[in-house]
Amino acid sequence: MTGMDVNTWRGVHDEVLRRIRERVWKPGELIPVEAELAETFGCARNTVNRALRALADSGVLERKRKSGTRVALHPVGKAVIEVPLIRREIEGQGKRYGYSLLDSGVRPATPEAAFALGLARDCELMQVRAIHLGDGAPEIFEDRWINLAAAPGAATVDFTLVSANAWLLENVPVSRGEMSISAVHCPMAEVSLLGADFTTPHLAVQRVTWNGEAPVTCVRLLYRKDHRILSQF
Amino acid sequence: MTGMDVNTWRGVHDEVLRRIRERVWKPGELIPVEAELAETFGCARNTVNRALRALADSGVLERKRKSGTRVALHPVGKAVIEVPLIRREIEGQGKRYGYSLLDSGVRPATPEAAFALGLARDCELMQVRAIHLGDGAPEIFEDRWINLAAAPGAATVDFTLVSANAWLLENVPVSRGEMSISAVHCPMAEVSLLGADFTTPHLAVQRVTWNGEAPVTCVRLLYRKDHRILSQF
DNA sequence: GAGTGGTCTAGACCACGAC
DNA sequence: TCGTGGTCTAGACCACTCG
């Protein structure tokens, strides 16, 4: 009838979602307990649990022990942005990937980099600046600082052959990260690299990653003019 | 020893993750089948399944029936951006929320709006333009088009009292959406509203949402100068 | 055809948290 | 205290897909 048996977790998921959408269960309201729903739908409580858990993950339901399960008052949409290898990001647009190292070396960190990584103001880090190309044209300018204490191998890598992005991803485990998206002017220094002009707005993304408590790397990506970040939810 | 029993799904999850990080199981390699891991860890196959499923969701593992489970070659990071009610977004920054309707009415859609919604070029839509304030200062300029066919009630709502954002969220179910983030100049028309100047770069977010196959609304949000979108992964 | 993950079940115990 | 979701178990059948 509804296209899916109600005794599978997906079936229960869809049926519960339908009842929420059609206001059978209204925002803020408690819905029946798992055991009752299991009986209603003629399935095991485990099955109901998995369905409700999925709905809670997606923000439609709020669950608390003892209190029960209620329909979220203000469902919070969650847009997932995939953060792939830069090479794949460019190839995913159907373009031929190119990479060029600008310069690299161990030097005193800028205050901004040290702060982002939560390290001492006067620490020494490895900086790698590079440009990523799509079909030969500049796509992304990369300015990266690497904490050698967390990624010792980086000191001896030849970043003209492998991008820091690829090398780190394959050689240094990461447990968590933060991302910040902003709109900026193309700094004078990078204007010629990106083939832009000083007044054009660009998307900038800053990513900081940690391995446990140790900060690994902080990278600032400056995208080509007109680049958009897309996502679905 | 490791801080968590290995016979819970979280325990298995962490232990598998550890083995991947420490290269016990290398990128691209097959890991043992569920039944074998269950025996190894002294737990039920269900428990292992849940742990591996979570790791597959987060992009660390790739699973296929018959083939087995392998460590992802290029783990794709997934950054989750929460898309709350605009009011909550502003209050979440510790600011007092304010809202002001600029104008609204049913009119022929702009070509861009019609295209974004996948509707006929000459369709009539309801437009709502408003400004969202934080501590009395402009935070977000909102330019929205509503498909009255998908949200009939919208025609009679007084948007000076309720923001379109809040009304839609509470009254029109949404099954999926798309989001696009870009960097733009503040258009001349909105310069004074946001208290910005013409040359400053701003973050712009366009969101389109559907209910099933029916397009519901398309909104363009222009953020205050210096606004950043944050996310964790 | 056969191996692997995907899922369901019926039952059980536990942990949180409202009262 | 005790109701509710969170989880584990042992077993079973199914669906996909590789060879």
mmCIF file of C-alpha atoms in Angstrom, chain A residues 103-202:
data_model
loop_
_atom_site.group_PDB
_atom_site.id
_atom_site.type_symbol
_atom_site.label_atom_id
_atom_site.label_comp_id
_atom_site.label_asym_id
_atom_site.label_seq_id
_atom_site.Cartn_x
_atom_site.Cartn_y
_atom_site.Cartn_z
ATOM 1 C CA ASP A 103 57.302 27.110 -1.579
ATOM 2 C CA SER A 104 57.754 25.214 1.643
ATOM 3 C CA GLY A 105 59.976 25.213 4.678
ATOM 4 C CA VAL A 106 60.228 25.232 8.442
ATOM 5 C CA ARG A 107 59.793 28.700 9.870
ATOM 6 C CA PRO A 108 58.320 30.621 12.800
ATOM 7 C CA ALA A 109 54.546 30.405 12.705
ATOM 8 C CA THR A 110 52.440 33.447 12.069
ATOM 9 C CA PRO A 111 50.438 34.464 15.138
ATOM 10 C CA GLU A 112 47.250 33.432 13.336
ATOM 11 C CA ALA A 113 48.534 29.947 12.552
ATOM 12 C CA ALA A 114 49.859 29.399 16.062
ATOM 13 C CA PHE A 115 46.580 30.542 17.527
ATOM 14 C CA ALA A 116 44.478 28.341 15.254
ATOM 15 C CA LEU A 117 46.527 25.324 16.276
ATOM 16 C CA GLY A 118 46.553 26.293 19.930
ATOM 17 C CA LEU A 119 50.360 26.350 20.022
ATOM 18 C CA ALA A 120 52.864 28.732 21.562
ATOM 19 C CA ARG A 121 53.286 32.056 19.816
ATOM 20 C CA ASP A 122 56.923 31.447 18.966
ATOM 21 C CA CYS A 123 56.695 27.856 17.732
ATOM 22 C CA GLU A 124 58.293 26.649 14.533
ATOM 23 C CA LEU A 125 56.052 24.974 11.980
ATOM 24 C CA MET A 126 56.353 23.743 8.458
ATOM 25 C CA GLN A 127 54.631 25.931 5.923
ATOM 26 C CA VAL A 128 53.539 24.658 2.518
ATOM 27 C CA ARG A 129 52.068 26.957 -0.085
ATOM 28 C CA ALA A 130 50.738 25.477 -3.295
ATOM 29 C CA ILE A 131 48.252 25.924 -6.058
ATOM 30 C CA HIS A 132 45.765 23.390 -7.359
ATOM 31 C CA LEU A 133 44.758 23.534 -11.001
ATOM 32 C CA GLY A 134 41.732 22.352 -12.955
ATOM 33 C CA ASP A 135 42.333 21.939 -16.693
ATOM 34 C CA GLY A 136 45.461 24.024 -16.225
ATOM 35 C CA ALA A 137 43.668 26.994 -14.651
ATOM 36 C CA PRO A 138 44.041 27.964 -10.980
ATOM 37 C CA GLU A 139 41.265 26.534 -8.822
ATOM 38 C CA ILE A 140 42.488 26.664 -5.245
ATOM 39 C CA PHE A 141 45.322 28.417 -3.493
ATOM 40 C CA GLU A 142 46.509 26.506 -0.430
ATOM 41 C CA ASP A 143 48.399 27.948 2.514
ATOM 42 C CA ARG A 144 49.165 25.283 5.075
ATOM 43 C CA TRP A 145 50.976 25.011 8.389
ATOM 44 C CA ILE A 146 51.995 21.582 9.642
ATOM 45 C CA ASN A 147 52.841 20.739 13.237
ATOM 46 C CA LEU A 148 55.951 18.583 12.844
ATOM 47 C CA ALA A 149 55.549 17.290 16.377
ATOM 48 C CA ALA A 150 52.338 15.590 15.266
ATOM 49 C CA ALA A 151 53.525 14.693 11.775
ATOM 50 C CA PRO A 152 57.286 14.172 12.020
ATOM 51 C CA GLY A 153 57.541 12.482 8.629
ATOM 52 C CA ALA A 154 56.453 15.674 6.892
ATOM 53 C CA ALA A 155 59.881 17.228 7.338
ATOM 54 C CA THR A 156 61.446 14.915 4.770
ATOM 55 C CA VAL A 157 58.654 14.778 2.189
ATOM 56 C CA ASP A 158 59.151 16.284 -1.246
ATOM 57 C CA PHE A 159 56.003 18.337 -1.629
ATOM 58 C CA THR A 160 56.712 19.043 -5.284
ATOM 59 C CA LEU A 161 55.738 15.436 -5.966
ATOM 60 C CA VAL A 162 52.911 14.874 -3.474
ATOM 61 C CA SER A 163 50.494 17.509 -2.277
ATOM 62 C CA ALA A 164 50.505 18.090 1.466
ATOM 63 C CA ASN A 165 46.808 17.333 1.382
ATOM 64 C CA ALA A 166 47.315 13.862 -0.051
ATOM 65 C CA TRP A 167 50.383 13.051 2.014
ATOM 66 C CA LEU A 168 48.769 13.998 5.311
ATOM 67 C CA LEU A 169 45.581 12.128 4.538
ATOM 68 C CA GLU A 170 47.507 8.942 3.904
ATOM 69 C CA ASN A 171 50.104 9.237 6.604
ATOM 70 C CA VAL A 172 48.683 11.058 9.600
ATOM 71 C CA PRO A 173 45.547 9.854 11.344
ATOM 72 C CA VAL A 174 43.049 12.525 12.281
ATOM 73 C CA SER A 175 40.403 12.248 14.947
ATOM 74 C CA ARG A 176 38.526 15.510 14.561
ATOM 75 C CA GLY A 177 38.509 18.796 12.738
ATOM 76 C CA GLU A 178 36.932 22.209 12.501
ATOM 77 C CA MET A 179 35.975 24.117 9.410
ATOM 78 C CA SER A 180 35.235 27.794 8.909
ATOM 79 C CA ILE A 181 33.839 29.294 5.721
ATOM 80 C CA SER A 182 34.114 32.991 5.001
ATOM 81 C CA ALA A 183 34.035 35.500 2.178
ATOM 82 C CA VAL A 184 37.174 37.564 1.570
ATOM 83 C CA HIS A 185 38.961 39.740 -0.880
ATOM 84 C CA CYS A 186 41.713 38.060 -2.766
ATOM 85 C CA PRO A 187 44.860 39.257 -0.945
ATOM 86 C CA MET A 188 47.231 41.201 -3.181
ATOM 87 C CA ALA A 189 49.874 38.523 -2.909
ATOM 88 C CA GLU A 190 47.602 35.863 -4.369
ATOM 89 C CA VAL A 191 45.869 37.984 -6.992
ATOM 90 C CA SER A 192 48.106 36.941 -9.853
ATOM 91 C CA LEU A 193 48.120 33.310 -8.772
ATOM 92 C CA LEU A 194 44.372 32.940 -8.950
ATOM 93 C CA GLY A 195 44.051 35.125 -12.022
ATOM 94 C CA ALA A 196 41.633 37.353 -10.151
ATOM 95 C CA ASP A 197 41.603 40.980 -9.246
ATOM 96 C CA PHE A 198 41.788 42.686 -5.914
ATOM 97 C CA THR A 199 38.139 43.593 -5.598
ATOM 98 C CA THR A 200 36.531 40.253 -6.376
ATOM 99 C CA PRO A 201 34.969 38.322 -3.489
ATOM 100 C CA HIS A 202 36.312 34.805 -2.945
#
